[in-house]
mmCIF file of C-alpha atoms in Angstrom:
data_model
loop_
_atom_site.group_PDB
_atom_site.id
_atom_site.type_symbol
_atom_site.label_atom_id
_atom_site.label_comp_id
_atom_site.label_asym_id
_atom_site.label_seq_id
_atom_site.Cartn_x
_atom_site.Cartn_y
_atom_site.Cartn_z
ATOM 1 C CA MET A 2 -24.966 30.410 2.317
ATOM 2 C CA LEU A 3 -22.049 29.358 -0.440
ATOM 3 C CA ASN A 4 -23.637 26.542 -2.740
ATOM 4 C CA VAL A 5 -20.550 24.686 -2.998
ATOM 5 C CA VAL A 6 -22.265 21.326 -4.615
ATOM 6 C CA GLY A 7 -24.250 23.801 -7.338
ATOM 7 C CA LYS A 8 -21.253 24.757 -8.285
ATOM 8 C CA LYS A 9 -19.250 21.504 -7.948
ATOM 9 C CA PHE A 10 -17.645 21.730 -11.405
ATOM 10 C CA TRP A 11 -16.164 24.675 -10.753
ATOM 11 C CA TYR A 12 -14.099 23.664 -8.312
ATOM 12 C CA PHE A 13 -13.965 20.397 -10.035
ATOM 13 C CA ALA A 14 -12.146 22.023 -12.846
ATOM 14 C CA PHE A 15 -10.287 24.873 -10.641
ATOM 15 C CA SER A 16 -8.296 21.261 -8.892
ATOM 16 C CA GLY A 17 -8.148 20.055 -12.769
ATOM 17 C CA LEU A 18 -6.036 23.480 -13.184
ATOM 18 C CA ILE A 19 -4.086 23.440 -10.330
ATOM 19 C CA ILE A 20 -2.668 19.666 -10.662
ATOM 20 C CA LEU A 21 -1.946 19.982 -14.403
ATOM 21 C CA PRO A 22 1.306 21.743 -15.231
ATOM 22 C CA GLY A 23 2.467 18.932 -12.348
ATOM 23 C CA LEU A 24 0.978 15.556 -14.026
ATOM 24 C CA ILE A 25 2.567 17.549 -17.402
ATOM 25 C CA SER A 26 6.474 17.709 -15.771
ATOM 26 C CA LEU A 27 5.719 14.421 -13.805
ATOM 27 C CA MET A 28 4.972 12.385 -16.952
ATOM 28 C CA ILE A 29 8.065 14.118 -18.814
ATOM 29 C CA TRP A 30 10.549 14.794 -16.081
ATOM 30 C CA GLY A 31 9.753 12.747 -13.449
ATOM 31 C CA LEU A 32 10.663 12.901 -10.060
ATOM 32 C CA ASN A 33 14.821 14.474 -9.180
ATOM 33 C CA LEU A 34 15.301 11.135 -6.864
ATOM 34 C CA GLY A 35 17.780 12.275 -3.668
ATOM 35 C CA ILE A 36 20.896 9.119 -3.308
ATOM 36 C CA ASP A 37 18.193 7.580 -0.774
ATOM 37 C CA PHE A 38 16.371 5.842 -3.852
ATOM 38 C CA THR A 39 18.773 6.360 -6.288
ATOM 39 C CA GLY A 40 22.323 5.320 -4.100
ATOM 40 C CA GLY A 41 25.078 7.763 -3.281
ATOM 41 C CA THR A 42 27.707 8.860 -0.935
ATOM 42 C CA LEU A 43 26.983 10.742 2.456
ATOM 43 C CA VAL A 44 30.060 12.896 3.560
ATOM 44 C CA GLU A 45 29.373 14.402 7.116
ATOM 45 C CA ILE A 46 32.399 17.043 8.341
ATOM 46 C CA ARG A 47 33.291 19.364 10.502
ATOM 47 C CA LEU A 48 35.795 23.002 10.065
ATOM 48 C CA GLU A 49 38.170 24.743 11.660
ATOM 49 C CA LYS A 50 35.060 27.634 10.558
ATOM 50 C CA THR A 51 31.793 28.054 9.562
ATOM 51 C CA VAL A 52 31.740 28.589 6.158
ATOM 52 C CA GLU A 53 29.432 28.990 3.353
ATOM 53 C CA ARG A 54 27.245 26.057 1.828
ATOM 54 C CA SER A 55 28.093 27.312 -2.185
ATOM 55 C CA GLU A 56 32.200 27.556 -1.140
ATOM 56 C CA LEU A 57 32.234 23.712 0.220
ATOM 57 C CA VAL A 58 30.619 22.986 -3.888
ATOM 58 C CA THR A 59 32.715 25.510 -5.163
ATOM 59 C CA VAL A 60 35.828 23.667 -3.538
ATOM 60 C CA SER A 61 34.525 20.240 -4.585
ATOM 61 C CA LYS A 62 33.968 21.289 -8.577
ATOM 62 C CA GLU A 63 37.625 21.597 -8.473
ATOM 63 C CA ALA A 64 37.961 18.600 -7.182
ATOM 64 C CA LYS A 65 36.302 17.034 -10.208
ATOM 65 C CA ILE A 66 33.652 16.033 -7.037
ATOM 66 C CA GLU A 67 29.921 16.599 -8.041
ATOM 67 C CA VAL A 68 27.802 17.307 -4.606
ATOM 68 C CA SER A 69 24.150 17.676 -5.114
ATOM 69 C CA THR A 70 23.889 19.449 -1.904
ATOM 70 C CA VAL A 71 25.252 19.799 1.224
ATOM 71 C CA GLN A 72 23.474 21.164 4.658
ATOM 72 C CA THR A 73 24.181 22.538 8.342
ATOM 73 C CA THR A 74 24.324 19.736 10.768
ATOM 74 C CA GLY A 75 25.848 22.172 13.333
ATOM 75 C CA GLN A 76 27.893 24.531 13.940
ATOM 76 C CA SER A 77 30.633 24.266 11.182
ATOM 77 C CA SER A 78 29.736 20.888 10.796
ATOM 78 C CA TYR A 79 28.019 20.013 6.744
ATOM 79 C CA LEU A 80 26.933 17.141 5.414
ATOM 80 C CA LEU A 81 27.712 16.541 1.794
ATOM 81 C CA ARG A 82 25.846 14.193 -0.198
ATOM 82 C CA THR A 83 27.049 13.206 -3.913
ATOM 83 C CA LYS A 84 27.321 10.095 -6.456
ATOM 84 C CA PRO A 85 28.575 7.178 -5.226
ATOM 85 C CA LEU A 86 32.556 7.817 -4.399
ATOM 86 C CA SER A 87 35.163 5.416 -4.869
ATOM 87 C CA ASP A 88 37.833 5.385 -1.992
ATOM 88 C CA GLU A 89 39.828 7.202 -4.206
ATOM 89 C CA ASN A 90 37.540 9.769 -5.721
ATOM 90 C CA TYR A 91 37.050 10.485 -1.747
ATOM 91 C CA LYS A 92 40.132 10.890 -0.164
ATOM 92 C CA THR A 93 40.258 13.380 -3.613
ATOM 93 C CA LEU A 94 37.735 15.462 -1.661
ATOM 94 C CA ILE A 95 38.904 15.710 1.470
ATOM 95 C CA SER A 96 42.311 16.183 0.290
ATOM 96 C CA ALA A 97 40.688 19.567 -1.463
ATOM 97 C CA LEU A 98 38.875 20.145 1.859
ATOM 98 C CA ASN A 99 42.311 19.938 3.620
ATOM 99 C CA LYS A 100 43.897 22.637 1.282
ATOM 100 C CA LYS A 101 41.072 24.801 1.528
ATOM 101 C CA TYR A 102 40.014 24.503 5.241
ATOM 102 C CA GLY A 103 42.227 23.463 6.797
ATOM 103 C CA LYS A 104 42.509 20.147 9.337
ATOM 104 C CA VAL A 105 38.752 18.601 8.618
ATOM 105 C CA ALA A 106 37.264 15.972 11.089
ATOM 106 C CA GLU A 107 35.808 13.288 9.053
ATOM 107 C CA LEU A 108 32.318 12.487 10.672
ATOM 108 C CA ARG A 109 30.347 10.707 8.424
ATOM 109 C CA HIS A 110 31.623 8.212 5.503
ATOM 110 C CA GLU A 111 28.633 6.220 4.041
ATOM 111 C CA THR A 112 27.445 4.759 0.622
ATOM 112 C CA VAL A 113 23.900 4.359 -0.288
ATOM 113 C CA GLY A 114 24.139 1.281 -3.056
ATOM 114 C CA PRO A 115 21.147 1.445 -5.908
ATOM 115 C CA THR A 116 19.829 -1.380 -4.741
ATOM 116 C CA VAL A 117 19.128 -0.221 -1.163
ATOM 117 C CA GLY A 118 17.434 3.090 -2.946
ATOM 118 C CA ALA A 119 15.110 0.537 -5.296
ATOM 119 C CA GLU A 120 14.466 -0.724 -2.101
ATOM 120 C CA LEU A 121 13.294 1.830 -0.309
ATOM 121 C CA LEU A 122 11.355 3.020 -3.554
ATOM 122 C CA ARG A 123 9.099 -0.073 -3.357
ATOM 123 C CA LYS A 124 8.699 -0.103 0.279
ATOM 124 C CA SER A 125 7.889 3.879 -0.065
ATOM 125 C CA LEU A 126 5.545 3.301 -2.473
ATOM 126 C CA LEU A 127 4.226 0.319 -0.835
ATOM 127 C CA ALA A 128 3.308 1.811 2.536
ATOM 128 C CA LEU A 129 1.491 4.358 0.353
ATOM 129 C CA VAL A 130 -0.981 1.606 -0.923
ATOM 130 C CA ILE A 131 -1.603 -0.190 2.121
ATOM 131 C CA ALA A 132 -2.402 3.290 3.443
ATOM 132 C CA SER A 133 -4.750 3.706 0.423
ATOM 133 C CA ILE A 134 -6.397 0.283 1.909
ATOM 134 C CA MET A 135 -6.610 0.862 4.655
ATOM 135 C CA ILE A 136 -8.602 4.409 5.049
ATOM 136 C CA VAL A 137 -10.972 2.388 2.815
ATOM 137 C CA ILE A 138 -11.728 -0.186 4.711
ATOM 138 C CA TYR A 139 -11.813 1.792 7.839
ATOM 139 C CA ILE A 140 -13.892 4.416 6.050
ATOM 140 C CA SER A 141 -16.217 1.956 5.061
ATOM 141 C CA TRP A 142 -16.663 0.214 8.924
ATOM 142 C CA ALA A 143 -17.122 3.465 10.506
ATOM 143 C CA PHE A 144 -19.732 4.656 8.227
ATOM 144 C CA ARG A 145 -21.870 1.232 7.886
ATOM 145 C CA SER A 146 -25.098 2.920 9.496
ATOM 146 C CA LEU A 147 -25.314 5.538 7.214
ATOM 147 C CA PRO A 148 -28.777 5.486 5.741
ATOM 148 C CA ALA A 149 -30.294 4.498 2.075
ATOM 149 C CA PRO A 150 -29.205 5.324 -0.464
ATOM 150 C CA ALA A 151 -26.094 5.961 1.239
ATOM 151 C CA SER A 152 -23.660 3.959 0.764
ATOM 152 C CA SER A 153 -20.485 3.710 3.447
ATOM 153 C CA TRP A 154 -18.343 2.488 0.442
ATOM 154 C CA ARG A 155 -18.502 5.405 -1.840
ATOM 155 C CA PHE A 156 -17.633 7.707 1.568
ATOM 156 C CA GLY A 157 -14.379 5.783 1.491
ATOM 157 C CA LEU A 158 -13.484 5.594 -2.436
ATOM 158 C CA ALA A 159 -14.463 9.317 -2.123
ATOM 159 C CA ALA A 160 -12.223 10.174 0.748
ATOM 160 C CA ILE A 161 -9.516 7.985 -1.768
ATOM 161 C CA VAL A 162 -10.086 10.361 -4.665
ATOM 162 C CA ALA A 163 -9.251 14.191 -2.472
ATOM 163 C CA LEU A 164 -6.566 11.745 -1.218
ATOM 164 C CA LEU A 165 -5.037 11.161 -4.614
ATOM 165 C CA HIS A 166 -5.480 15.352 -5.514
ATOM 166 C CA ASP A 167 -4.105 16.153 -2.412
ATOM 167 C CA ALA A 168 -0.798 13.252 -3.132
ATOM 168 C CA PHE A 169 -0.768 14.503 -6.880
ATOM 169 C CA LEU A 170 -0.441 17.556 -6.519
ATOM 170 C CA VAL A 171 2.530 17.258 -3.936
ATOM 171 C CA LEU A 172 4.742 15.750 -6.430
ATOM 172 C CA GLY A 173 3.570 17.393 -9.061
ATOM 173 C CA VAL A 174 4.764 20.850 -7.466
ATOM 174 C CA PHE A 175 8.011 18.789 -6.438
ATOM 175 C CA SER A 176 8.316 17.703 -9.817
ATOM 176 C CA ILE A 177 8.679 20.991 -11.019
ATOM 177 C CA LEU A 178 10.242 22.230 -8.449
ATOM 178 C CA GLY A 179 13.242 19.031 -9.082
ATOM 179 C CA HIS A 180 13.144 20.076 -12.627
ATOM 180 C CA PHE A 181 13.990 24.189 -11.608
ATOM 181 C CA PHE A 182 15.256 23.983 -8.967
ATOM 182 C CA ALA A 183 17.084 21.058 -7.799
ATOM 183 C CA VAL A 184 15.094 19.757 -5.305
ATOM 184 C CA GLU A 185 15.582 16.645 -4.477
ATOM 185 C CA ILE A 186 13.116 14.149 -3.445
ATOM 186 C CA ASP A 187 14.885 11.434 -0.350
ATOM 187 C CA SER A 188 13.140 9.152 2.365
ATOM 188 C CA LEU A 189 12.184 12.356 4.189
ATOM 189 C CA PHE A 190 9.734 14.003 1.710
ATOM 190 C CA VAL A 191 7.899 10.213 1.553
ATOM 191 C CA THR A 192 7.208 11.061 5.448
ATOM 192 C CA ALA A 193 5.772 14.320 4.380
ATOM 193 C CA LEU A 194 4.079 12.320 1.990
ATOM 194 C CA LEU A 195 2.493 10.466 4.500
ATOM 195 C CA THR A 196 1.820 13.129 6.370
ATOM 196 C CA VAL A 197 0.006 15.042 4.165
ATOM 197 C CA ILE A 198 -2.714 11.444 3.491
ATOM 198 C CA GLY A 199 -3.144 11.364 7.047
ATOM 199 C CA PHE A 200 -4.072 15.595 7.081
ATOM 200 C CA SER A 201 -6.246 14.718 4.153
ATOM 201 C CA VAL A 202 -8.691 12.152 4.995
ATOM 202 C CA HIS A 203 -8.393 13.708 8.911
ATOM 203 C CA ASP A 204 -10.396 16.619 7.676
ATOM 204 C CA THR A 205 -12.142 14.605 4.755
ATOM 205 C CA ILE A 206 -14.360 12.662 7.575
ATOM 206 C CA VAL A 207 -14.596 15.688 10.028
ATOM 207 C CA VAL A 208 -17.096 16.724 6.898
ATOM 208 C CA PHE A 209 -18.525 13.065 6.375
ATOM 209 C CA ASP A 210 -19.124 12.835 9.822
ATOM 210 C CA ARG A 211 -21.443 15.668 10.024
ATOM 211 C CA ILE A 212 -23.381 14.549 6.891
ATOM 212 C CA ARG A 213 -23.927 11.328 8.674
ATOM 213 C CA GLU A 214 -25.605 12.984 11.429
ATOM 214 C CA ASN A 215 -27.736 14.920 9.073
ATOM 215 C CA LEU A 216 -28.435 12.280 6.576
ATOM 216 C CA ASN A 217 -29.332 10.147 10.069
ATOM 217 C CA LYS A 218 -31.649 12.572 11.717
ATOM 218 C CA ARG A 219 -33.146 12.942 7.746
ATOM 219 C CA THR A 220 -33.315 17.251 8.519
ATOM 220 C CA TYR A 221 -32.733 17.810 4.676
ATOM 221 C CA PRO A 222 -35.072 16.827 1.871
ATOM 222 C CA SER A 223 -31.835 15.695 -0.492
ATOM 223 C CA PHE A 224 -28.627 14.715 -0.569
ATOM 224 C CA ALA A 225 -27.312 17.034 -2.559
ATOM 225 C CA GLU A 226 -28.808 19.433 0.104
ATOM 226 C CA THR A 227 -28.245 18.025 3.096
ATOM 227 C CA VAL A 228 -24.399 17.609 1.916
ATOM 228 C CA ASN A 229 -23.890 21.375 1.469
ATOM 229 C CA HIS A 230 -25.416 22.006 4.662
ATOM 230 C CA SER A 231 -22.873 20.072 6.145
ATOM 231 C CA ILE A 232 -20.472 21.696 4.274
ATOM 232 C CA MET A 233 -21.292 24.687 5.518
ATOM 233 C CA GLN A 234 -21.319 23.741 9.229
ATOM 234 C CA THR A 235 -18.065 21.810 9.207
ATOM 235 C CA ILE A 236 -15.559 25.090 7.181
ATOM 236 C CA GLY A 237 -15.348 27.498 9.934
ATOM 237 C CA ARG A 238 -13.918 24.235 11.862
ATOM 238 C CA SER A 239 -11.665 22.542 8.737
ATOM 239 C CA LEU A 240 -10.341 26.444 8.255
ATOM 240 C CA ASN A 241 -9.505 27.189 11.449
ATOM 241 C CA THR A 242 -7.940 23.769 11.958
ATOM 242 C CA SER A 243 -5.765 24.016 8.882
ATOM 243 C CA LEU A 244 -4.996 27.867 9.980
ATOM 244 C CA THR A 245 -2.862 26.571 12.777
ATOM 245 C CA VAL A 246 -0.783 24.954 11.453
ATOM 246 C CA VAL A 247 0.040 26.532 7.608
ATOM 247 C CA PHE A 248 0.844 29.186 10.807
ATOM 248 C CA VAL A 249 3.733 26.358 12.665
ATOM 249 C CA LEU A 250 4.398 25.282 8.754
ATOM 250 C CA SER A 251 4.782 28.773 8.206
ATOM 251 C CA ALA A 252 7.119 29.277 10.923
ATOM 252 C CA LEU A 253 9.441 26.365 10.813
ATOM 253 C CA LEU A 254 9.667 27.929 7.042
ATOM 254 C CA LEU A 255 10.966 30.896 7.842
ATOM 255 C CA PHE A 256 12.997 29.404 10.864
ATOM 256 C CA GLY A 257 13.825 26.355 10.912
ATOM 257 C CA GLY A 258 16.665 26.465 8.523
ATOM 258 C CA VAL A 259 17.886 24.206 5.366
ATOM 259 C CA SER A 260 18.167 20.322 6.311
ATOM 260 C CA ILE A 261 14.327 20.508 6.851
ATOM 261 C CA ARG A 262 12.740 23.056 4.759
ATOM 262 C CA TRP A 263 11.287 21.203 1.264
ATOM 263 C CA PHE A 264 9.841 18.922 3.910
ATOM 264 C CA VAL A 265 8.556 21.978 5.682
ATOM 265 C CA VAL A 266 7.110 22.659 1.900
ATOM 266 C CA ALA A 267 5.862 19.569 1.121
ATOM 267 C CA LEU A 268 4.105 19.872 4.043
ATOM 268 C CA LEU A 269 2.269 22.734 3.642
ATOM 269 C CA VAL A 270 1.204 22.548 -0.062
ATOM 270 C CA GLY A 271 -0.364 19.135 1.544
ATOM 271 C CA VAL A 272 -1.721 20.865 4.039
ATOM 272 C CA ILE A 273 -3.933 23.189 2.096
ATOM 273 C CA SER A 274 -4.300 21.106 -0.682
ATOM 274 C CA GLY A 275 -6.046 19.162 2.121
ATOM 275 C CA THR A 276 -8.467 21.590 3.350
ATOM 276 C CA TYR A 277 -9.492 22.284 -0.251
ATOM 277 C CA SER A 278 -9.677 18.861 -1.235
ATOM 278 C CA SER A 279 -11.850 17.779 1.056
ATOM 279 C CA ILE A 280 -14.527 20.960 1.234
ATOM 280 C CA PHE A 281 -14.873 21.178 -2.554
ATOM 281 C CA ASN A 282 -14.285 18.219 -3.640
ATOM 282 C CA ALA A 283 -14.712 14.819 -1.204
ATOM 283 C CA ALA A 284 -18.330 15.801 -0.110
ATOM 284 C CA PRO A 285 -19.451 16.422 -4.095
ATOM 285 C CA ILE A 286 -17.671 13.888 -5.303
ATOM 286 C CA LEU A 287 -20.722 12.164 -3.719
ATOM 287 C CA VAL A 288 -23.117 14.497 -4.472
ATOM 288 C CA LEU A 289 -21.755 13.621 -8.201
ATOM 289 C CA TRP A 290 -21.814 9.962 -7.725
ATOM 290 C CA GLN A 291 -25.170 9.696 -6.338
ATOM 291 C CA GLU A 292 -26.690 12.076 -8.362
ATOM 292 C CA TRP A 293 -25.476 9.586 -10.790
ATOM 293 C CA THR A 294 -27.155 6.686 -9.248
ATOM 294 C CA ASP A 295 -30.191 7.903 -9.573
ATOM 295 C CA ARG A 296 -30.328 8.427 -13.199
ATOM 296 C CA ARG A 297 -29.230 4.816 -13.699
ATOM 297 C CA ARG A 298 -32.368 3.721 -11.580
ATOM 298 C CA LYS A 299 -34.992 5.863 -12.746
ATOM 299 C CA LYS A 300 -33.516 4.624 -16.672
#
C-alpha cells in the first residue's frame, strides 16, 4: 500500500517545486491582463472571404493600430481586441481593412474603459474571497460530528490550502504563458479559475468524507493510519473521475477552436493540480497539523 502520509514532506516539496516558478513569474512579470481588466476596444467584422488571423494583425500594424488578439467568431467573422481606439483610429483601421479585403461589414464596435476593467478585477477578487470563506464555513459545518481530537475547522482550512495550491499554480502558469507567449487574462479565465476551485474542493471532500467515516468507526489505531487508508480507499475514484474530465478537456483543446483554447488550458491545469492536491496535500496537511498539536500537548 502506498504510504502517502509517511512521505508527505516529499509531496509538499514537489508541490513547492512546481508552484515556485509561477510565483516568481507573478512577482516579476505579473499577469498579462486583457482589455476586460485594462480597458480597450473590441471590433468585430465580417469579410467577404476567410483569411488567416495573422493577416489581420499585419494589416492593422501597417495602419499603425496595435491589435492584441484576433479571434474567429464565425465564417469569415473576426473579433479584434486593441487598446482604446479614438473614432479617428477606428476609421483608419476600417479603411485599411476595406482597402485590403474589399467591403468590410462592421458587426460590433465596443470600448471598455479602464474604470470598468478595474471594477471587474475587484469583483473577480471578491468572488474568490467569498467562495473561499463559504467553503471553510460549509466544510466546518458538514464535518461538525468528527470525534476528538479531529477538528472540523482543520478540515475546512486544509481544503483552502489545497485550493490555494491549485489557484496559484494556474495563475503562475498563465503568468509564464503571458510573458513568453502573450497569453492574456480575461473574464473567461476568472470563470475557469472559479471552476477549478469548485472541482478542487469537490475532490478534497471525497477524501475527507472517507476520513470522517473511518474516524467514527475507529477502524485504525492512529489518526495518521486512518488518513492513509482513507486516501487509498478513495484514490481510484478520484483518479477515474479526473481522467474522464481530462479526456473531455483534451478533446475540447484539440477541436474546440481558438476562442476557448486558453480557457480549456486553465481548466486542464487546474483539474490535474486539484486531483494531486486533494490526495497528496490536503489530507497529509491534516496529519501534519494533528502531529503538531499532539507535540504541543505533550510539552
